[in-house]
Coordinates of C-alpha atoms in Angstrom, one line a residue:
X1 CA 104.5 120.4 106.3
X2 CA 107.9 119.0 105.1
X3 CA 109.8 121.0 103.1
X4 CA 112.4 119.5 100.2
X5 CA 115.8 120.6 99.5
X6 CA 114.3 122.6 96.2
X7 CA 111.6 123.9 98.9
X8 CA 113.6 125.7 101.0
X9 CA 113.2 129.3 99.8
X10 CA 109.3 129.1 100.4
X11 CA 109.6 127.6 103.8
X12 CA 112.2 130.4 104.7
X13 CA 109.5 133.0 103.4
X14 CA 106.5 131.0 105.0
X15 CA 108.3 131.2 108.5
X16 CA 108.3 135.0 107.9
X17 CA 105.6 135.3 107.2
X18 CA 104.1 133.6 109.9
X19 CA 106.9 135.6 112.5
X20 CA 105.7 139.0 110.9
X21 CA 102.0 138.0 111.4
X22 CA 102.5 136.6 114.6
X23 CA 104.1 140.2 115.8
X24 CA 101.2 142.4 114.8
X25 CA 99.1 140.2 116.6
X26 CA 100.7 140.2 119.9
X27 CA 102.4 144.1 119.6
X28 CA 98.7 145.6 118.0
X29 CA 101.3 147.0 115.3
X30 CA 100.3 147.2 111.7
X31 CA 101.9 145.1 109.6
X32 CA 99.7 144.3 107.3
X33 CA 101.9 146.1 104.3
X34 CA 105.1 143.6 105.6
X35 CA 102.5 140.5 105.5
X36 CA 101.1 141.4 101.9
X37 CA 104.7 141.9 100.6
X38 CA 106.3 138.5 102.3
X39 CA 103.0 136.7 100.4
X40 CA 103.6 138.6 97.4
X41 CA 107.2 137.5 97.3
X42 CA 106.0 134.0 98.5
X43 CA 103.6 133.4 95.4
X44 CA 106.1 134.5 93.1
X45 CA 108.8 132.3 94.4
X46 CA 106.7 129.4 94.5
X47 CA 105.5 129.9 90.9
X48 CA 109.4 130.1 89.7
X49 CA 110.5 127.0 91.8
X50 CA 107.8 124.8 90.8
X51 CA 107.2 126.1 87.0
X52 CA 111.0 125.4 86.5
X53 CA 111.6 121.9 88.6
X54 CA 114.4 119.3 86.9
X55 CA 113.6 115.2 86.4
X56 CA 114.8 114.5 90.2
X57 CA 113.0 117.3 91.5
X58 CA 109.8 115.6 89.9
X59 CA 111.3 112.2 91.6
X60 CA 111.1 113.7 94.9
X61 CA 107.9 115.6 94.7
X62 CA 106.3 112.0 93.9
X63 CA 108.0 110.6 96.9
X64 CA 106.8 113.2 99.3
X65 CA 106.1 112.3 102.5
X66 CA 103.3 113.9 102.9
X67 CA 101.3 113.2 99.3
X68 CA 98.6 111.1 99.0
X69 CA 98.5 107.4 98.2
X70 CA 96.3 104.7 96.7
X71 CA 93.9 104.5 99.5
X72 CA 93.6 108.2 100.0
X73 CA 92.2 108.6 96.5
X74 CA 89.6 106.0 96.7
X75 CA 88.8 106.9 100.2
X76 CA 88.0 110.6 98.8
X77 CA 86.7 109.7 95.4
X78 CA 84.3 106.5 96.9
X79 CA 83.6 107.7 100.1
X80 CA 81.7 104.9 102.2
X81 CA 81.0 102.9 98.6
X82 CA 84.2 101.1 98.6
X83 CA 84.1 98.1 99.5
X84 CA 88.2 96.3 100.2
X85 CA 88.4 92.6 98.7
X86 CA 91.2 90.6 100.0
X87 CA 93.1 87.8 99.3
X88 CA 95.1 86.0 96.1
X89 CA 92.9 82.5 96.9
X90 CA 96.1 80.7 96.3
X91 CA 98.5 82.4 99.0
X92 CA 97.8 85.4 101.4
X93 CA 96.8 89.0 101.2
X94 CA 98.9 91.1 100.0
X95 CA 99.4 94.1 102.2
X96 CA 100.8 96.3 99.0
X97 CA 98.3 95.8 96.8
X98 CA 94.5 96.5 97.8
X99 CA 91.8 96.9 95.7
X100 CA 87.9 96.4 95.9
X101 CA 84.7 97.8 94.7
X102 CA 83.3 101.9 94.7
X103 CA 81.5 104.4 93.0
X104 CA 82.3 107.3 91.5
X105 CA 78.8 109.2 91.3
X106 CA 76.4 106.3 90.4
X107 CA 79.0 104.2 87.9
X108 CA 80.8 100.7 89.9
X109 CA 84.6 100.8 89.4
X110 CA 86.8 97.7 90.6
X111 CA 89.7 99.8 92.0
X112 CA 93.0 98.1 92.2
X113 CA 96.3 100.1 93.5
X114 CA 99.6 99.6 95.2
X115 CA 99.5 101.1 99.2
X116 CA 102.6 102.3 100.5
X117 CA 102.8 103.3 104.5
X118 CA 102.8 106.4 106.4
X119 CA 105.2 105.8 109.1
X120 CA 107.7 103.0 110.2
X121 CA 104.8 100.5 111.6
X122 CA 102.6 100.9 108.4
X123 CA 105.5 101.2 105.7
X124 CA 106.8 97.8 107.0
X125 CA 103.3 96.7 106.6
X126 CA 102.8 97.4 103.7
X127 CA 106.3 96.6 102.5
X128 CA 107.1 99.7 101.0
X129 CA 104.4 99.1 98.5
X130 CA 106.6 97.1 96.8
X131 CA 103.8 93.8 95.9
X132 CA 105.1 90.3 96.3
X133 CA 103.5 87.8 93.5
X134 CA 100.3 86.9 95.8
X135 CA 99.9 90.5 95.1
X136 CA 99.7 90.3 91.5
X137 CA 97.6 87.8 91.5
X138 CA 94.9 89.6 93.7
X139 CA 95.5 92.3 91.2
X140 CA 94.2 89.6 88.4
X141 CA 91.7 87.9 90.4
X142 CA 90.0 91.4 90.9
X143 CA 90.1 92.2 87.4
X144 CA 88.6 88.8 85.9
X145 CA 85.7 89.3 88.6
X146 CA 85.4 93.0 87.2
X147 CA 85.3 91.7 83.3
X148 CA 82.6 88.7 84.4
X149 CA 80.1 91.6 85.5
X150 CA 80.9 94.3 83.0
X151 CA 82.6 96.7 85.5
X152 CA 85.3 99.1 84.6
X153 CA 88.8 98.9 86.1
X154 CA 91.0 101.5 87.4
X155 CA 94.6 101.1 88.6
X156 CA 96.8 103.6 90.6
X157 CA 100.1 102.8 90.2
X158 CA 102.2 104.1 92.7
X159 CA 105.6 101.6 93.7
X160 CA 109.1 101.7 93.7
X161 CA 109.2 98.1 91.9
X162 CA 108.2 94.9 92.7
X163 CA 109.3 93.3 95.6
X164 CA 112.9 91.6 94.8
X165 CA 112.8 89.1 98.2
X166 CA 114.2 85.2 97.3
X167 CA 110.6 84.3 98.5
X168 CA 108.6 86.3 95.8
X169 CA 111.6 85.0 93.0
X170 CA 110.7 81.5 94.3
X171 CA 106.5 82.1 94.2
X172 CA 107.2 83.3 90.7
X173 CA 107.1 87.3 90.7
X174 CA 108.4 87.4 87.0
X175 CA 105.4 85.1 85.6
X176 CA 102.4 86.5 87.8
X177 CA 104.0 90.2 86.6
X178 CA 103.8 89.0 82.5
X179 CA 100.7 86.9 83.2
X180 CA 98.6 90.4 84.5
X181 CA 100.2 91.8 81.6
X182 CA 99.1 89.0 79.5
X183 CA 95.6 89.0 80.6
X184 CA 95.3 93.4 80.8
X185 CA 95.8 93.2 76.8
X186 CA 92.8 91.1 76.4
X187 CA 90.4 92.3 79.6
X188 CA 87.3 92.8 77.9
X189 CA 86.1 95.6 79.8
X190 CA 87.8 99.6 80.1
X191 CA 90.9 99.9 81.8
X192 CA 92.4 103.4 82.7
X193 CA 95.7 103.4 84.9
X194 CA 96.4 106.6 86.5
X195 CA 100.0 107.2 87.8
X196 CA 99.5 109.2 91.2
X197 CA 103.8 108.7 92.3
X198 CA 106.3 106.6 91.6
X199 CA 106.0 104.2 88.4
X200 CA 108.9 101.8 88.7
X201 CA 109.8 99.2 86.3
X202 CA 107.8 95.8 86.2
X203 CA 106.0 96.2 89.6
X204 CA 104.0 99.3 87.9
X205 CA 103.5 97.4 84.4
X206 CA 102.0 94.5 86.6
X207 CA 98.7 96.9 86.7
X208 CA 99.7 99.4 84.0
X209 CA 98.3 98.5 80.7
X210 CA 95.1 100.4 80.3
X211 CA 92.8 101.7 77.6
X212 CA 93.7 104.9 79.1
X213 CA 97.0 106.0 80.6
X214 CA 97.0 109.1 82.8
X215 CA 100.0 110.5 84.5
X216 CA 99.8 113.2 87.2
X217 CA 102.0 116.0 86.9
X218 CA 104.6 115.5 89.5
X219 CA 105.4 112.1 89.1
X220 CA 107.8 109.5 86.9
X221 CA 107.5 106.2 85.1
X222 CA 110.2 104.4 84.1
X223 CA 112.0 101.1 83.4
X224 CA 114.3 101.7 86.4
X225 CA 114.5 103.9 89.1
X226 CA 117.4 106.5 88.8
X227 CA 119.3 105.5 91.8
X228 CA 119.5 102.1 90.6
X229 CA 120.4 103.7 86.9
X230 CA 123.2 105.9 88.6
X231 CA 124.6 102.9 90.4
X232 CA 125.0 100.4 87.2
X233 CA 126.1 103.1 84.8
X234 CA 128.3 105.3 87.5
X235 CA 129.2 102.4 90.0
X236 CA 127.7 105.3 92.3
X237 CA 124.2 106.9 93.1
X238 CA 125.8 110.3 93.4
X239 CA 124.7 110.6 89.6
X240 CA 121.0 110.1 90.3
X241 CA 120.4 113.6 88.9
X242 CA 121.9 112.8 85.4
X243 CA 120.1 109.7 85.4
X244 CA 116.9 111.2 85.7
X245 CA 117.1 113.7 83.3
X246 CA 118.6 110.6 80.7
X247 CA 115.9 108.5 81.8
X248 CA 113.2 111.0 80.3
X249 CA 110.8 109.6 82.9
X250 CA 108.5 112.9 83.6
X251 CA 105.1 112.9 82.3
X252 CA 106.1 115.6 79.8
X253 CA 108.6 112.8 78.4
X254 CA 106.5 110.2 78.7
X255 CA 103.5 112.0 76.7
X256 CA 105.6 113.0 74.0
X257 CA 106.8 109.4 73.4
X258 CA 103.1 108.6 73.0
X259 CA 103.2 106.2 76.3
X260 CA 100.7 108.2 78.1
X261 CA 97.4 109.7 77.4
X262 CA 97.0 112.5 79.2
X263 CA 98.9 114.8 82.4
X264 CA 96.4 115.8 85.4
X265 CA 97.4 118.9 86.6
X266 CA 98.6 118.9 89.9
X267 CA 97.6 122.0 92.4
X268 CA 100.7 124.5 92.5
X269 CA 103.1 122.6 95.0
X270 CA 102.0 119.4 94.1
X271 CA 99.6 117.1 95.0
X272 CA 99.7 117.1 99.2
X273 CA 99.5 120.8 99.4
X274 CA 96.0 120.5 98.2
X275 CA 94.6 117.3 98.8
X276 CA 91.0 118.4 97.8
X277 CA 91.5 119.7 94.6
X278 CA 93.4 116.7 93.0
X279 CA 91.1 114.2 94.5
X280 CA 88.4 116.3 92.6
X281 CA 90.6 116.9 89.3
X282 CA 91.5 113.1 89.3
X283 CA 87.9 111.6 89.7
X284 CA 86.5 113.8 87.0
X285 CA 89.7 112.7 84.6
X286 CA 88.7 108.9 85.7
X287 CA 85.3 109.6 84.7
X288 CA 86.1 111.3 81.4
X289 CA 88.2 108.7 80.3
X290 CA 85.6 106.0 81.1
X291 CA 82.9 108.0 79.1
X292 CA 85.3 108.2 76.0
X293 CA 85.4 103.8 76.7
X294 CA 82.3 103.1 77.4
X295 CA 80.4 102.8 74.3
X296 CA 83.2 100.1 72.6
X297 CA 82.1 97.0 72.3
X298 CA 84.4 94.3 74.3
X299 CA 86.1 93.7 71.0
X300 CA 86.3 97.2 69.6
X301 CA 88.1 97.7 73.2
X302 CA 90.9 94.4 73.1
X303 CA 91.6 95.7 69.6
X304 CA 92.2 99.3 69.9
X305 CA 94.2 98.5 73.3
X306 CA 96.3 95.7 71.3
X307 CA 96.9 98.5 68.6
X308 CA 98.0 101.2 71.0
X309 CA 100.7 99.1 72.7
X310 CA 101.8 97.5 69.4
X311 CA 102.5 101.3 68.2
X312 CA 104.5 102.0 71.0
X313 CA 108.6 102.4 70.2
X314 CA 108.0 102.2 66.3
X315 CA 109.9 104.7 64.8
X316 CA 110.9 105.6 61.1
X317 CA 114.7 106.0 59.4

């Protein structure tokens, strides 16, 4: 387990706990009294840490190493149903964006998601899962082929941005972005976007607009990341910190501005301290949200998604 900066008071109890428990077992002393008070002391400090954590804190918890990404949820929730589709038919693969068709109990889903890597070979892979246009336009291809036979999509958003390379500007990365957007208005099938890390700027709108917006707990969604905000406002990214809290990029924020639909609770710790229970908590949110769409017709749908996303930002003197 990696611990962050924040997390350092429970890893400092966790070693003690495992040093006091590792004594009575070699010694045949009782300490059984020590070990319930360290894991008293250890519940309660994790409770206070994570029931009080700041904007950044919430940055970093959605950039943890060890939490789970795109193809970890569909591998979970899908099992051996999923089945990868590949390829742009114009370009390449992208690497950073994958999608394909699963199940989630006997309902199809066309599942589309950016991938980041889990160590320096497969992060470069990848590429950060930061998409490059080809990307994009897998993401599209995927979702006209889900609209021709009826299937619901669902996107898990998870990127840093889109990727900023000369070769992506030149292969058009700002029109395939507006063009998915373009197209996600009027898809005439149910589209629900869950947010399961980072939710940066165009390269998380590019599969973001959805009939249903869900947000996991620990994670952000926001025009710019707050580095990048820190080092136009500040000339500096030592204010990354106060950018995040300006940015109001939590899911807390983000619901009360009326941009998402709903938070998923995340298991105390966040997401990668209990895989199992946040796969389960996030499937049974995808299928509620899909039984609330489902009986819409197509237009019903392309209206009341057109209306939600027209609302947005309207405000009164």
């Amino acid at each position: 387990m990696e611990y962050l900066d924040f997390e350092l008071p429970i890893k400092e109890l966790q070693e003690q706990f495992e040093k006091a428990c590792l004594i009575g077992e070699e010694s045949n002393v009782d300490v059984s009294n020590t070990c319930k008070q360290i894991e008293k002391k250890l519940a309660a400090t994790k409770k206070e840490i994570y029931k009080n954590l700041t904007p950044w804190q919430r940055v970093q918890l959605s950039r943890h190493p060890d939490r789970p990404y795109t193809m970890d949820y569909i591998k979970a929730i899908c099992g051996d149903s999923f089945l990868e589709l590949h390829g742009d038919r114009n370009f390449k693969d992208d690497k950073a964006m994958v999608g394909g068709l699963g199940k989630i109990d006997d309902q199809s889903y066309m599942f589309i998601g950016q991938q980041k890597g889990y160590n320096t070979k497969t992060r470069q892979f990848r590429n950060f899962g930061m998409a490059n246009p080809e990307g994009y336009r897998k993401a599209l291809r995927l979702m006209k082929s889900a609209e021709k036979f009826n299937i619901p999509v669902v996107c898990f958003v998870d990127t840093p941005g889109a990727y900023p390379g000369l070769e992506a500007e030149e292969r058009g990365q700002g029109e395939a972005i507006a063009r998915n957007i373009l197209e996600m208005t009027r898809l005439k099938v149910p589209i629900i976007v869950v947010i399961i890390g980072e939710g940066a700027s165009g390269g998380a709108l590019g599969i973001g607009v959805g009939d249903s917006v869900l947000m996991l707990e620990n994670t952000w969604y926001s025009v710019i990341s707050p580095e990048s905000c820190s080092s136009i406002l500040w000339r500096s990214w030592e204010f990354k910190e106060q950018a995040a809290e300006s940015l109001k990029l939590t899911a807390t924020d983000m619901k009360k501005q009326k941009l998402i639909d709903e938070i998923i609770k995340e298991p105390l710790g966040g997401a990668h301290s209990d895989r199992e229970s946040t796969f389960k908590t996030v499937s049974e949110a995808i299928s509620g949200a899909y039984h609330d769409l489902k009986m819409l017709s197509p237009k019903d749908l392309v209206h009341a998604r057109m209306e939600k996303y027209l609302d947005m930002g309207a405000f009164k003197n």
